[in-house]
Structure formats: C-alpha cells, structure tokens
Amino acid sequence: MKKSIELIDEILEIIGPIDDKEEKDRIDAIAKNFFAYRSIINIILFCHIAVFFILKLIIKEDDFLILIFGISMASFLLLYSKRKKAFGNELTRYIFDDCCADKGLSRIYYYLPLLRNKRITPAALYLEAGSALANMGRFDDTAKIIRLIDSNCNSAVSILYRQYLISLIAEYYNEFDILNECVITANKLSKKLSRYSIAAKLYDRMSLNADISLLLKQEKFQELYNMLSSYFSTAQYPLREVSIAYYLYHLLNKMGDRDKALEYKKYVLENGGAMWYKKALEDAFEPGTSPDVLDNYSVRGENC
C-alpha cells in the first residue's frame, strides 16, 4: 500500500507545474482554516464524550442527560458537515459546475501538498484531477490518472470514477459504444453508491453524452434537437450549458440552420473558458475523426 506522499506526488507529476500565487495563497488560507475548525470540533466532541461518561457514573441513568448530550453532539456534527461541504465545493466547483477547469486544477494542485501527512482517499483526488484534465482536453494525462485508479483503487466508487473519466475521453471522440458501456457499468453500481452525492451528477453527464452520441449515430437530428433545447433552457450550471450549446452548434449545422448554429457557437466561445468545447470550435475540430484513439489510452476492455 502506497503512502499518502507517494500517491499525491504521482498526481502532482501528471498535473505538471502551475505558477499561480493568488490561488496558492487562497487555498493555503481556506485549507488551514478548515483543518483548524476540524481540530476544534474533534476536541469539543472528545470533551463531550468524556464529560458525558463522567456524569453518567455520578448520576447513573438519566434520559434527559442523554438527550441533551445527544442533541449537542448532533449539532456540532451538523455544523462540521456543512463546513466540510462548503470547503469541498470551494475546491471543486470549477471542475464539476463551472467552465474554469484550469482554475479548478490549480486549486487541486495547491491543495494536494497539504495532505502529504494526512490519511487520504485517493479515488476522490483522482476523480477531481482527472476531470479537470479531461475538461481541458488533456486526455493523455487523463489516461494516466485512469491507470493510477487501476493500480491503487478497487472500491465500487473508484470504478464509477474510472468509468466517468473514460466517458469524458470517449465523448470527445464520439465513441458511442464506449459511452454506453460506461453508463451500463455505472447503472449497475448505482444502488451501492446512492450515498455519494457526486455519483448522481457523474451518472447524469455520462448518460446525457451517451444519449447524444446514440441519436447522432442514428441521425435522429430533430429528436436530438428537441432534447438538447429542453436541457439547455433548464441547465443549472455553466458547464452543462456550454456542453449542450456545443452539440447544438454541430447539430444545427447538420440540419442546415447555419444562422442559429452560429448563435450557439458564439455562446460557447464567450462562455467556454478553459473547456475543450471552446478549443474545439476555435480549432475547427470535428468530433469522431479518430475512432480508434481510445486504444492508445488502454481504456477499452472488460473493465469498461
């Protein structure tokens, strides 16, 4: 079993050097505040438990005492849970919600060294780094993260994360079969992973990409247009809006509506940030031009 420092250094090597002092200072500050808050909560809970057992020895059975301590401990745990969620959102929102994958990657890059002497769950770190890399179009590096998952993780949630990262590569090359296989695998895992809040969001993106790829393959352009238009009008975060606008642009070109297609292209170019959707339009990329490319990533096969 690798030590935390080894696991972290492997990810940092793949991400590569980043020089952003503003982000480094920000992450140092919010991480240290969170770690300090967590330590205080741990001390408070330890004191609560100690006082509870001391009073229990003195007072013996007292239902009211148990109730008071139970409510008090639950309140502190709830406060910690909310603070932990806010901290996690601060680290990852640019990766999973916004179109600033480069900024999200910077935050992960500066956060990882702070974990060298702590116990970590590598699967979650692989997901965050791999997603940011894939969103930026760095698919060779995404594939390296997938291989780290294969080497160091074997839980059900790590399999979901692996399939999600594979699907992001497959999306770029419009590989329907692989997208569909990843969705099928994720669906089989869904009951086991219902407690993970991120699981539903990952499955949702995989499923949508597979549906888009299938309808394109079947040339059901009007059906796809109706579906994407509905999704675009109800999208809840920028990443989803930009990805749908990207597909609407290509779809409307196929349907011959050049003027409306250009509206969606403009939307992607103005809001795409560091996402590959924007880069693809700037470079006049056409999806599906390299159907065998996934063989180079060693991500095909029985695990997909």
PDB file of C-alpha atoms in Angstrom:
ATOM      1  CA  MET A   1       0.000   0.000   0.000  1.00  0.00           C
ATOM      2  CA  LYS A   2       1.460   3.327  -1.063  1.00  0.00           C
ATOM      3  CA  LYS A   3       1.858   6.133   1.434  1.00  0.00           C
ATOM      4  CA  SER A   4      -0.100   9.360   1.011  1.00  0.00           C
ATOM      5  CA  ILE A   5       3.004  11.256  -0.049  1.00  0.00           C
ATOM      6  CA  GLU A   6       3.633   8.816  -2.918  1.00  0.00           C
ATOM      7  CA  LEU A   7       0.022   8.922  -4.132  1.00  0.00           C
ATOM      8  CA  ILE A   8      -0.008  12.713  -4.050  1.00  0.00           C
ATOM      9  CA  ASP A   9       3.339  13.121  -5.798  1.00  0.00           C
ATOM     10  CA  GLU A  10       2.121  10.867  -8.636  1.00  0.00           C
ATOM     11  CA  ILE A  11      -0.867  13.155  -9.231  1.00  0.00           C
ATOM     12  CA  LEU A  12       1.241  16.310  -8.995  1.00  0.00           C
ATOM     13  CA  GLU A  13       3.672  14.950 -11.567  1.00  0.00           C
ATOM     14  CA  ILE A  14       0.826  14.343 -14.026  1.00  0.00           C
ATOM     15  CA  ILE A  15      -0.733  17.762 -13.459  1.00  0.00           C
ATOM     16  CA  GLY A  16       2.633  19.414 -14.018  1.00  0.00           C
ATOM     17  CA  PRO A  17       3.968  22.685 -12.613  1.00  0.00           C
ATOM     18  CA  ILE A  18       1.486  25.514 -12.036  1.00  0.00           C
ATOM     19  CA  ASP A  19       2.517  29.036 -11.067  1.00  0.00           C
ATOM     20  CA  ASP A  20      -0.438  30.941  -9.622  1.00  0.00           C
ATOM     21  CA  LYS A  21       0.467  32.687  -6.369  1.00  0.00           C
ATOM     22  CA  GLU A  22      -3.026  34.115  -5.873  1.00  0.00           C
ATOM     23  CA  GLU A  23      -4.641  30.656  -5.968  1.00  0.00           C
ATOM     24  CA  LYS A  24      -1.883  29.179  -3.801  1.00  0.00           C
ATOM     25  CA  ASP A  25      -2.424  31.798  -1.089  1.00  0.00           C
ATOM     26  CA  ARG A  26      -6.193  31.341  -1.276  1.00  0.00           C
ATOM     27  CA  ILE A  27      -6.036  27.558  -0.935  1.00  0.00           C
ATOM     28  CA  ASP A  28      -3.480  27.765   1.882  1.00  0.00           C
ATOM     29  CA  ALA A  29      -5.799  30.089   3.798  1.00  0.00           C
ATOM     30  CA  ILE A  30      -9.093  28.209   3.356  1.00  0.00           C
ATOM     31  CA  ALA A  31      -7.466  24.794   3.909  1.00  0.00           C
ATOM     32  CA  LYS A  32      -5.726  25.863   7.100  1.00  0.00           C
ATOM     33  CA  ASN A  33      -8.956  27.423   8.382  1.00  0.00           C
ATOM     34  CA  PHE A  34     -10.847  24.210   7.650  1.00  0.00           C
ATOM     35  CA  PHE A  35      -8.212  21.976   9.269  1.00  0.00           C
ATOM     36  CA  ALA A  36      -8.203  24.212  12.357  1.00  0.00           C
ATOM     37  CA  TYR A  37     -12.010  24.125  12.502  1.00  0.00           C
ATOM     38  CA  ARG A  38     -11.967  20.327  12.215  1.00  0.00           C
ATOM     39  CA  SER A  39      -9.454  20.055  15.052  1.00  0.00           C
ATOM     40  CA  ILE A  40     -11.636  22.260  17.277  1.00  0.00           C
ATOM     41  CA  ILE A  41     -14.710  20.134  16.509  1.00  0.00           C
ATOM     42  CA  ASN A  42     -12.762  16.960  17.350  1.00  0.00           C
ATOM     43  CA  ILE A  43     -11.667  18.443  20.692  1.00  0.00           C
ATOM     44  CA  ILE A  44     -15.223  19.538  21.504  1.00  0.00           C
ATOM     45  CA  LEU A  45     -16.632  16.105  20.681  1.00  0.00           C
ATOM     46  CA  PHE A  46     -13.939  14.369  22.732  1.00  0.00           C
ATOM     47  CA  CYS A  47     -14.714  16.624  25.711  1.00  0.00           C
ATOM     48  CA  HIS A  48     -18.429  15.991  25.277  1.00  0.00           C
ATOM     49  CA  ILE A  49     -17.926  12.252  25.387  1.00  0.00           C
ATOM     50  CA  ALA A  50     -15.595  12.452  28.389  1.00  0.00           C
ATOM     51  CA  VAL A  51     -17.975  14.699  30.353  1.00  0.00           C
ATOM     52  CA  PHE A  52     -20.922  12.510  29.407  1.00  0.00           C
ATOM     53  CA  PHE A  53     -19.329   9.352  30.814  1.00  0.00           C
ATOM     54  CA  ILE A  54     -18.179  11.138  33.982  1.00  0.00           C
ATOM     55  CA  LEU A  55     -21.689  12.478  34.628  1.00  0.00           C
ATOM     56  CA  LYS A  56     -23.187   9.120  33.785  1.00  0.00           C
ATOM     57  CA  LEU A  57     -21.041   7.499  36.504  1.00  0.00           C
ATOM     58  CA  ILE A  58     -22.215  10.096  39.002  1.00  0.00           C
ATOM     59  CA  ILE A  59     -25.856  10.434  38.049  1.00  0.00           C
ATOM     60  CA  LYS A  60     -26.366   6.903  36.724  1.00  0.00           C
ATOM     61  CA  GLU A  61     -29.391   6.610  34.395  1.00  0.00           C
ATOM     62  CA  ASP A  62     -30.825   9.896  33.215  1.00  0.00           C
ATOM     63  CA  ASP A  63     -32.746  10.040  29.934  1.00  0.00           C
ATOM     64  CA  PHE A  64     -32.766  13.832  29.911  1.00  0.00           C
ATOM     65  CA  LEU A  65     -28.960  13.925  30.212  1.00  0.00           C
ATOM     66  CA  ILE A  66     -28.606  11.513  27.306  1.00  0.00           C
ATOM     67  CA  LEU A  67     -30.992  13.629  25.218  1.00  0.00           C
ATOM     68  CA  ILE A  68     -29.128  16.888  25.920  1.00  0.00           C
ATOM     69  CA  PHE A  69     -25.737  15.414  25.052  1.00  0.00           C
ATOM     70  CA  GLY A  70     -27.145  13.690  22.004  1.00  0.00           C
ATOM     71  CA  ILE A  71     -28.615  16.920  20.643  1.00  0.00           C
ATOM     72  CA  SER A  72     -25.438  18.841  21.437  1.00  0.00           C
ATOM     73  CA  MET A  73     -23.166  16.338  19.640  1.00  0.00           C
ATOM     74  CA  ALA A  74     -25.532  16.124  16.668  1.00  0.00           C
ATOM     75  CA  SER A  75     -25.471  19.935  16.362  1.00  0.00           C
ATOM     76  CA  PHE A  76     -21.678  20.054  16.269  1.00  0.00           C
ATOM     77  CA  LEU A  77     -21.549  17.247  13.714  1.00  0.00           C
ATOM     78  CA  LEU A  78     -24.080  19.062  11.542  1.00  0.00           C
ATOM     79  CA  LEU A  79     -22.029  22.251  11.700  1.00  0.00           C
ATOM     80  CA  TYR A  80     -18.914  20.292  10.721  1.00  0.00           C
ATOM     81  CA  SER A  81     -20.749  18.588   7.859  1.00  0.00           C
ATOM     82  CA  LYS A  82     -21.889  21.928   6.440  1.00  0.00           C
ATOM     83  CA  ARG A  83     -18.402  23.418   6.772  1.00  0.00           C
ATOM     84  CA  LYS A  84     -16.867  20.354   5.106  1.00  0.00           C
ATOM     85  CA  LYS A  85     -19.329  20.552   2.199  1.00  0.00           C
ATOM     86  CA  ALA A  86     -18.627  24.262   1.703  1.00  0.00           C
ATOM     87  CA  PHE A  87     -14.882  23.572   1.730  1.00  0.00           C
ATOM     88  CA  GLY A  88     -15.272  20.779  -0.830  1.00  0.00           C
ATOM     89  CA  ASN A  89     -17.388  23.000  -3.080  1.00  0.00           C
ATOM     90  CA  GLU A  90     -14.762  25.721  -2.911  1.00  0.00           C
ATOM     91  CA  LEU A  91     -12.160  23.243  -4.151  1.00  0.00           C
ATOM     92  CA  THR A  92     -14.150  21.521  -6.886  1.00  0.00           C
ATOM     93  CA  ARG A  93     -16.893  23.816  -8.203  1.00  0.00           C
ATOM     94  CA  TYR A  94     -14.684  24.997 -11.065  1.00  0.00           C
ATOM     95  CA  ILE A  95     -14.258  21.369 -12.131  1.00  0.00           C
ATOM     96  CA  PHE A  96     -17.802  19.992 -11.963  1.00  0.00           C
ATOM     97  CA  ASP A  97     -20.021  23.075 -12.317  1.00  0.00           C
ATOM     98  CA  ASP A  98     -18.157  25.922 -13.996  1.00  0.00           C
ATOM     99  CA  CYS A  99     -16.053  26.197 -17.140  1.00  0.00           C
ATOM    100  CA  CYS A 100     -12.835  27.168 -15.332  1.00  0.00           C
ATOM    101  CA  ALA A 101     -11.159  23.750 -15.291  1.00  0.00           C
ATOM    102  CA  ASP A 102      -7.750  25.431 -15.295  1.00  0.00           C
ATOM    103  CA  LYS A 103      -8.615  27.267 -12.087  1.00  0.00           C
ATOM    104  CA  GLY A 104     -10.010  24.062 -10.593  1.00  0.00           C
ATOM    105  CA  LEU A 105      -6.814  22.235 -11.484  1.00  0.00           C
ATOM    106  CA  SER A 106      -4.750  24.972  -9.813  1.00  0.00           C
ATOM    107  CA  ARG A 107      -6.743  24.558  -6.608  1.00  0.00           C
ATOM    108  CA  ILE A 108      -6.229  20.792  -6.603  1.00  0.00           C
ATOM    109  CA  TYR A 109      -2.520  21.290  -7.362  1.00  0.00           C
ATOM    110  CA  TYR A 110      -2.020  23.577  -4.352  1.00  0.00           C
ATOM    111  CA  TYR A 111      -4.294  21.581  -2.049  1.00  0.00           C
ATOM    112  CA  LEU A 112      -2.590  18.208  -2.574  1.00  0.00           C
ATOM    113  CA  PRO A 113       0.735  19.082  -0.853  1.00  0.00           C
ATOM    114  CA  LEU A 114      -1.224  19.977   2.297  1.00  0.00           C
ATOM    115  CA  LEU A 115      -2.370  16.336   2.500  1.00  0.00           C
ATOM    116  CA  ARG A 116       1.054  14.685   2.417  1.00  0.00           C
ATOM    117  CA  ASN A 117       0.996  13.803   6.114  1.00  0.00           C
ATOM    118  CA  LYS A 118      -2.706  13.026   6.330  1.00  0.00           C
ATOM    119  CA  ARG A 119      -4.807   9.975   5.574  1.00  0.00           C
ATOM    120  CA  ILE A 120      -6.390  10.394   2.156  1.00  0.00           C
ATOM    121  CA  THR A 121      -8.970   8.768  -0.085  1.00  0.00           C
ATOM    122  CA  PRO A 122      -7.107   8.695  -3.406  1.00  0.00           C
ATOM    123  CA  ALA A 123     -10.147   7.842  -5.559  1.00  0.00           C
ATOM    124  CA  ALA A 124     -11.747  11.250  -4.914  1.00  0.00           C
ATOM    125  CA  LEU A 125      -8.489  13.054  -5.718  1.00  0.00           C
ATOM    126  CA  TYR A 126      -8.128  11.040  -8.932  1.00  0.00           C
ATOM    127  CA  LEU A 127     -11.665  11.999  -9.948  1.00  0.00           C
ATOM    128  CA  GLU A 128     -11.068  15.705  -9.347  1.00  0.00           C
ATOM    129  CA  ALA A 129      -7.697  15.872 -11.099  1.00  0.00           C
ATOM    130  CA  GLY A 130      -8.775  13.600 -13.967  1.00  0.00           C
ATOM    131  CA  SER A 131     -12.000  15.535 -14.560  1.00  0.00           C
ATOM    132  CA  ALA A 132     -10.188  18.871 -14.707  1.00  0.00           C
ATOM    133  CA  LEU A 133      -7.597  17.467 -17.112  1.00  0.00           C
ATOM    134  CA  ALA A 134     -10.264  15.929 -19.356  1.00  0.00           C
ATOM    135  CA  ASN A 135     -12.367  19.102 -19.379  1.00  0.00           C
ATOM    136  CA  MET A 136      -9.294  20.968 -20.603  1.00  0.00           C
ATOM    137  CA  GLY A 137      -8.678  18.384 -23.340  1.00  0.00           C
ATOM    138  CA  ARG A 138      -5.539  16.899 -21.729  1.00  0.00           C
ATOM    139  CA  PHE A 139      -6.607  13.341 -22.475  1.00  0.00           C
ATOM    140  CA  ASP A 140      -3.152  11.728 -22.330  1.00  0.00           C
ATOM    141  CA  ASP A 141      -2.875  12.966 -18.760  1.00  0.00           C
ATOM    142  CA  THR A 142      -6.442  11.860 -18.012  1.00  0.00           C
ATOM    143  CA  ALA A 143      -5.462   8.369 -19.150  1.00  0.00           C
ATOM    144  CA  LYS A 144      -2.529   8.414 -16.701  1.00  0.00           C
ATOM    145  CA  ILE A 145      -4.966   9.205 -13.889  1.00  0.00           C
ATOM    146  CA  ILE A 146      -7.151   6.278 -15.011  1.00  0.00           C
ATOM    147  CA  ARG A 147      -4.131   3.975 -14.740  1.00  0.00           C
ATOM    148  CA  LEU A 148      -3.491   5.240 -11.200  1.00  0.00           C
ATOM    149  CA  ILE A 149      -7.070   4.293 -10.305  1.00  0.00           C
ATOM    150  CA  ASP A 150      -6.436   0.827 -11.735  1.00  0.00           C
ATOM    151  CA  SER A 151      -3.250   0.498  -9.678  1.00  0.00           C
ATOM    152  CA  ASN A 152      -4.375   1.916  -6.355  1.00  0.00           C
ATOM    153  CA  CYS A 153      -8.170   1.566  -6.021  1.00  0.00           C
ATOM    154  CA  ASN A 154     -10.650  -1.301  -6.059  1.00  0.00           C
ATOM    155  CA  SER A 155     -13.816   0.069  -4.445  1.00  0.00           C
ATOM    156  CA  ALA A 156     -17.167   0.404  -6.204  1.00  0.00           C
ATOM    157  CA  VAL A 157     -16.968   4.190  -6.147  1.00  0.00           C
ATOM    158  CA  SER A 158     -13.499   4.141  -7.726  1.00  0.00           C
ATOM    159  CA  ILE A 159     -14.918   2.041 -10.578  1.00  0.00           C
ATOM    160  CA  LEU A 160     -17.571   4.715 -11.121  1.00  0.00           C
ATOM    161  CA  TYR A 161     -14.908   7.423 -11.162  1.00  0.00           C
ATOM    162  CA  ARG A 162     -12.861   5.398 -13.646  1.00  0.00           C
ATOM    163  CA  GLN A 163     -15.844   4.946 -15.955  1.00  0.00           C
ATOM    164  CA  TYR A 164     -16.637   8.626 -15.749  1.00  0.00           C
ATOM    165  CA  LEU A 165     -13.125   9.633 -16.795  1.00  0.00           C
ATOM    166  CA  ILE A 166     -13.190   7.102 -19.636  1.00  0.00           C
ATOM    167  CA  SER A 167     -16.517   8.530 -20.769  1.00  0.00           C
ATOM    168  CA  LEU A 168     -15.042  12.045 -20.918  1.00  0.00           C
ATOM    169  CA  ILE A 169     -12.403  10.830 -23.355  1.00  0.00           C
ATOM    170  CA  ALA A 170     -14.985   8.849 -25.326  1.00  0.00           C
ATOM    171  CA  GLU A 171     -17.225  11.926 -25.519  1.00  0.00           C
ATOM    172  CA  TYR A 172     -14.547  13.926 -27.297  1.00  0.00           C
ATOM    173  CA  TYR A 173     -14.174  11.253 -29.973  1.00  0.00           C
ATOM    174  CA  ASN A 174     -17.914  10.481 -30.140  1.00  0.00           C
ATOM    175  CA  GLU A 175     -17.367   6.821 -29.247  1.00  0.00           C
ATOM    176  CA  PHE A 176     -20.935   5.701 -28.586  1.00  0.00           C
ATOM    177  CA  ASP A 177     -20.159   2.057 -27.762  1.00  0.00           C
ATOM    178  CA  ILE A 178     -17.730   3.001 -25.011  1.00  0.00           C
ATOM    179  CA  LEU A 179     -20.017   5.720 -23.656  1.00  0.00           C
ATOM    180  CA  ASN A 180     -22.871   3.241 -23.500  1.00  0.00           C
ATOM    181  CA  GLU A 181     -20.754   0.566 -21.783  1.00  0.00           C
ATOM    182  CA  CYS A 182     -19.640   3.097 -19.175  1.00  0.00           C
ATOM    183  CA  VAL A 183     -23.255   4.085 -18.476  1.00  0.00           C
ATOM    184  CA  ILE A 184     -24.276   0.422 -18.137  1.00  0.00           C
ATOM    185  CA  THR A 185     -21.484  -0.191 -15.623  1.00  0.00           C
ATOM    186  CA  ALA A 186     -22.365   2.963 -13.677  1.00  0.00           C
ATOM    187  CA  ASN A 187     -26.014   1.938 -13.619  1.00  0.00           C
ATOM    188  CA  LYS A 188     -25.096  -1.429 -12.094  1.00  0.00           C
ATOM    189  CA  LEU A 189     -23.230   0.400  -9.336  1.00  0.00           C
ATOM    190  CA  SER A 190     -25.937   2.984  -8.657  1.00  0.00           C
ATOM    191  CA  LYS A 191     -27.571   1.203  -5.699  1.00  0.00           C
ATOM    192  CA  LYS A 192     -24.235   0.763  -3.945  1.00  0.00           C
ATOM    193  CA  LEU A 193     -23.318   4.402  -4.458  1.00  0.00           C
ATOM    194  CA  SER A 194     -26.563   6.169  -3.595  1.00  0.00           C
ATOM    195  CA  ARG A 195     -24.949   7.739  -0.512  1.00  0.00           C
ATOM    196  CA  TYR A 196     -22.366   9.561  -2.654  1.00  0.00           C
ATOM    197  CA  SER A 197     -23.834  12.929  -3.688  1.00  0.00           C
ATOM    198  CA  ILE A 198     -21.405  13.252  -6.612  1.00  0.00           C
ATOM    199  CA  ALA A 199     -22.493   9.911  -8.106  1.00  0.00           C
ATOM    200  CA  ALA A 200     -25.795  11.243  -9.477  1.00  0.00           C
ATOM    201  CA  LYS A 201     -24.071  14.177 -11.190  1.00  0.00           C
ATOM    202  CA  LEU A 202     -21.454  11.926 -12.812  1.00  0.00           C
ATOM    203  CA  TYR A 203     -24.070   9.445 -13.996  1.00  0.00           C
ATOM    204  CA  ASP A 204     -26.217  12.271 -15.353  1.00  0.00           C
ATOM    205  CA  ARG A 205     -23.392  13.621 -17.521  1.00  0.00           C
ATOM    206  CA  MET A 206     -22.399  10.161 -18.757  1.00  0.00           C
ATOM    207  CA  SER A 207     -25.990   9.278 -19.583  1.00  0.00           C
ATOM    208  CA  LEU A 208     -26.628  12.532 -21.461  1.00  0.00           C
ATOM    209  CA  ASN A 209     -23.440  12.149 -23.507  1.00  0.00           C
ATOM    210  CA  ALA A 210     -24.371   8.566 -24.407  1.00  0.00           C
ATOM    211  CA  ASP A 211     -27.864   9.667 -25.482  1.00  0.00           C
ATOM    212  CA  ILE A 212     -26.408  12.446 -27.646  1.00  0.00           C
ATOM    213  CA  SER A 213     -23.934  10.077 -29.268  1.00  0.00           C
ATOM    214  CA  LEU A 214     -26.629   7.473 -29.983  1.00  0.00           C
ATOM    215  CA  LEU A 215     -29.047   9.946 -31.585  1.00  0.00           C
ATOM    216  CA  LEU A 216     -26.242  11.371 -33.708  1.00  0.00           C
ATOM    217  CA  LYS A 217     -25.286   7.862 -34.782  1.00  0.00           C
ATOM    218  CA  GLN A 218     -28.915   7.114 -35.701  1.00  0.00           C
ATOM    219  CA  GLU A 219     -29.223  10.520 -37.421  1.00  0.00           C
ATOM    220  CA  LYS A 220     -32.332  11.366 -35.377  1.00  0.00           C
ATOM    221  CA  PHE A 221     -31.483  15.028 -35.578  1.00  0.00           C
ATOM    222  CA  GLN A 222     -34.906  16.537 -34.813  1.00  0.00           C
ATOM    223  CA  GLU A 223     -35.376  14.320 -31.753  1.00  0.00           C
ATOM    224  CA  LEU A 224     -31.919  15.267 -30.536  1.00  0.00           C
ATOM    225  CA  TYR A 225     -32.584  18.958 -31.162  1.00  0.00           C
ATOM    226  CA  ASN A 226     -35.786  18.847 -29.096  1.00  0.00           C
ATOM    227  CA  MET A 227     -33.979  17.075 -26.261  1.00  0.00           C
ATOM    228  CA  LEU A 228     -30.985  19.418 -26.220  1.00  0.00           C
ATOM    229  CA  SER A 229     -33.109  22.558 -26.476  1.00  0.00           C
ATOM    230  CA  SER A 230     -35.062  21.442 -23.429  1.00  0.00           C
ATOM    231  CA  TYR A 231     -31.883  20.660 -21.497  1.00  0.00           C
ATOM    232  CA  PHE A 232     -30.278  23.972 -22.475  1.00  0.00           C
ATOM    233  CA  SER A 233     -33.228  26.012 -21.191  1.00  0.00           C
ATOM    234  CA  THR A 234     -33.194  24.187 -17.829  1.00  0.00           C
ATOM    235  CA  ALA A 235     -29.436  23.767 -17.304  1.00  0.00           C
ATOM    236  CA  GLN A 236     -28.471  24.549 -13.725  1.00  0.00           C
ATOM    237  CA  TYR A 237     -24.760  25.231 -14.112  1.00  0.00           C
ATOM    238  CA  PRO A 238     -22.428  26.726 -16.784  1.00  0.00           C
ATOM    239  CA  LEU A 239     -20.569  23.541 -17.717  1.00  0.00           C
ATOM    240  CA  ARG A 240     -23.800  21.855 -18.747  1.00  0.00           C
ATOM    241  CA  GLU A 241     -24.960  24.918 -20.696  1.00  0.00           C
ATOM    242  CA  VAL A 242     -21.713  25.129 -22.656  1.00  0.00           C
ATOM    243  CA  SER A 243     -21.559  21.411 -23.443  1.00  0.00           C
ATOM    244  CA  ILE A 244     -25.153  21.406 -24.722  1.00  0.00           C
ATOM    245  CA  ALA A 245     -24.565  24.577 -26.754  1.00  0.00           C
ATOM    246  CA  TYR A 246     -21.545  22.880 -28.343  1.00  0.00           C
ATOM    247  CA  TYR A 247     -23.668  19.952 -29.514  1.00  0.00           C
ATOM    248  CA  LEU A 248     -26.486  22.235 -30.651  1.00  0.00           C
ATOM    249  CA  TYR A 249     -23.989  24.088 -32.833  1.00  0.00           C
ATOM    250  CA  HIS A 250     -22.860  20.889 -34.581  1.00  0.00           C
ATOM    251  CA  LEU A 251     -26.402  19.560 -34.808  1.00  0.00           C
ATOM    252  CA  LEU A 252     -27.864  22.704 -36.362  1.00  0.00           C
ATOM    253  CA  ASN A 253     -25.057  22.725 -38.917  1.00  0.00           C
ATOM    254  CA  LYS A 254     -26.072  19.211 -39.904  1.00  0.00           C
ATOM    255  CA  MET A 255     -29.716  20.349 -40.099  1.00  0.00           C
ATOM    256  CA  GLY A 256     -28.780  23.280 -42.327  1.00  0.00           C
ATOM    257  CA  ASP A 257     -29.671  26.095 -39.913  1.00  0.00           C
ATOM    258  CA  ARG A 258     -26.360  27.989 -40.094  1.00  0.00           C
ATOM    259  CA  ASP A 259     -27.568  31.221 -38.505  1.00  0.00           C
ATOM    260  CA  LYS A 260     -28.906  29.555 -35.369  1.00  0.00           C
ATOM    261  CA  ALA A 261     -25.827  27.320 -35.218  1.00  0.00           C
ATOM    262  CA  LEU A 262     -23.628  30.409 -35.117  1.00  0.00           C
ATOM    263  CA  GLU A 263     -25.593  31.719 -32.123  1.00  0.00           C
ATOM    264  CA  TYR A 264     -24.664  28.611 -30.140  1.00  0.00           C
ATOM    265  CA  LYS A 265     -21.081  28.768 -31.379  1.00  0.00           C
ATOM    266  CA  LYS A 266     -20.852  32.336 -30.115  1.00  0.00           C
ATOM    267  CA  TYR A 267     -22.254  31.197 -26.758  1.00  0.00           C
ATOM    268  CA  VAL A 268     -19.580  28.505 -26.417  1.00  0.00           C
ATOM    269  CA  LEU A 269     -16.767  30.849 -27.433  1.00  0.00           C
ATOM    270  CA  GLU A 270     -17.906  33.511 -24.966  1.00  0.00           C
ATOM    271  CA  ASN A 271     -18.593  31.183 -22.032  1.00  0.00           C
ATOM    272  CA  GLY A 272     -16.408  28.119 -22.640  1.00  0.00           C
ATOM    273  CA  GLY A 273     -13.478  29.284 -20.529  1.00  0.00           C
ATOM    274  CA  ALA A 274     -10.746  26.634 -20.481  1.00  0.00           C
ATOM    275  CA  MET A 275     -13.038  23.816 -21.661  1.00  0.00           C
ATOM    276  CA  TRP A 276     -12.190  21.706 -24.706  1.00  0.00           C
ATOM    277  CA  TYR A 277     -15.588  22.590 -26.196  1.00  0.00           C
ATOM    278  CA  LYS A 278     -14.331  26.126 -26.784  1.00  0.00           C
ATOM    279  CA  LYS A 279     -10.920  24.958 -28.006  1.00  0.00           C
ATOM    280  CA  ALA A 280     -12.580  22.525 -30.418  1.00  0.00           C
ATOM    281  CA  LEU A 281     -14.569  25.314 -32.077  1.00  0.00           C
ATOM    282  CA  GLU A 282     -11.550  27.598 -32.210  1.00  0.00           C
ATOM    283  CA  ASP A 283      -9.539  24.832 -33.897  1.00  0.00           C
ATOM    284  CA  ALA A 284     -12.435  23.752 -36.165  1.00  0.00           C
ATOM    285  CA  PHE A 285     -12.382  20.259 -34.664  1.00  0.00           C
ATOM    286  CA  GLU A 286     -14.926  17.755 -35.972  1.00  0.00           C
ATOM    287  CA  PRO A 287     -15.886  15.027 -33.443  1.00  0.00           C
ATOM    288  CA  GLY A 288     -15.361  11.426 -34.376  1.00  0.00           C
ATOM    289  CA  THR A 289     -12.327  11.939 -36.613  1.00  0.00           C
ATOM    290  CA  SER A 290     -10.186   9.435 -34.676  1.00  0.00           C
ATOM    291  CA  PRO A 291     -12.437   6.441 -33.842  1.00  0.00           C
ATOM    292  CA  ASP A 292      -9.581   4.182 -32.699  1.00  0.00           C
ATOM    293  CA  VAL A 293      -7.827   6.700 -30.484  1.00  0.00           C
ATOM    294  CA  LEU A 294      -9.046   5.164 -27.222  1.00  0.00           C
ATOM    295  CA  ASP A 295      -6.897   2.102 -27.889  1.00  0.00           C
ATOM    296  CA  ASN A 296      -3.911   4.350 -27.169  1.00  0.00           C
ATOM    297  CA  TYR A 297      -5.181   5.010 -23.661  1.00  0.00           C
ATOM    298  CA  SER A 298      -5.619   1.357 -22.682  1.00  0.00           C
ATOM    299  CA  VAL A 299      -9.112   2.152 -21.505  1.00  0.00           C
ATOM    300  CA  ARG A 300     -11.032  -0.307 -23.640  1.00  0.00           C
ATOM    301  CA  GLY A 301     -11.772  -3.784 -22.434  1.00  0.00           C
ATOM    302  CA  GLU A 302     -13.548  -5.783 -19.769  1.00  0.00           C
ATOM    303  CA  ASN A 303     -13.425  -3.104 -17.068  1.00  0.00           C
ATOM    304  CA  CYS A 304     -15.372  -0.594 -19.128  1.00  0.00           C
TER     305      CYS A 304
END
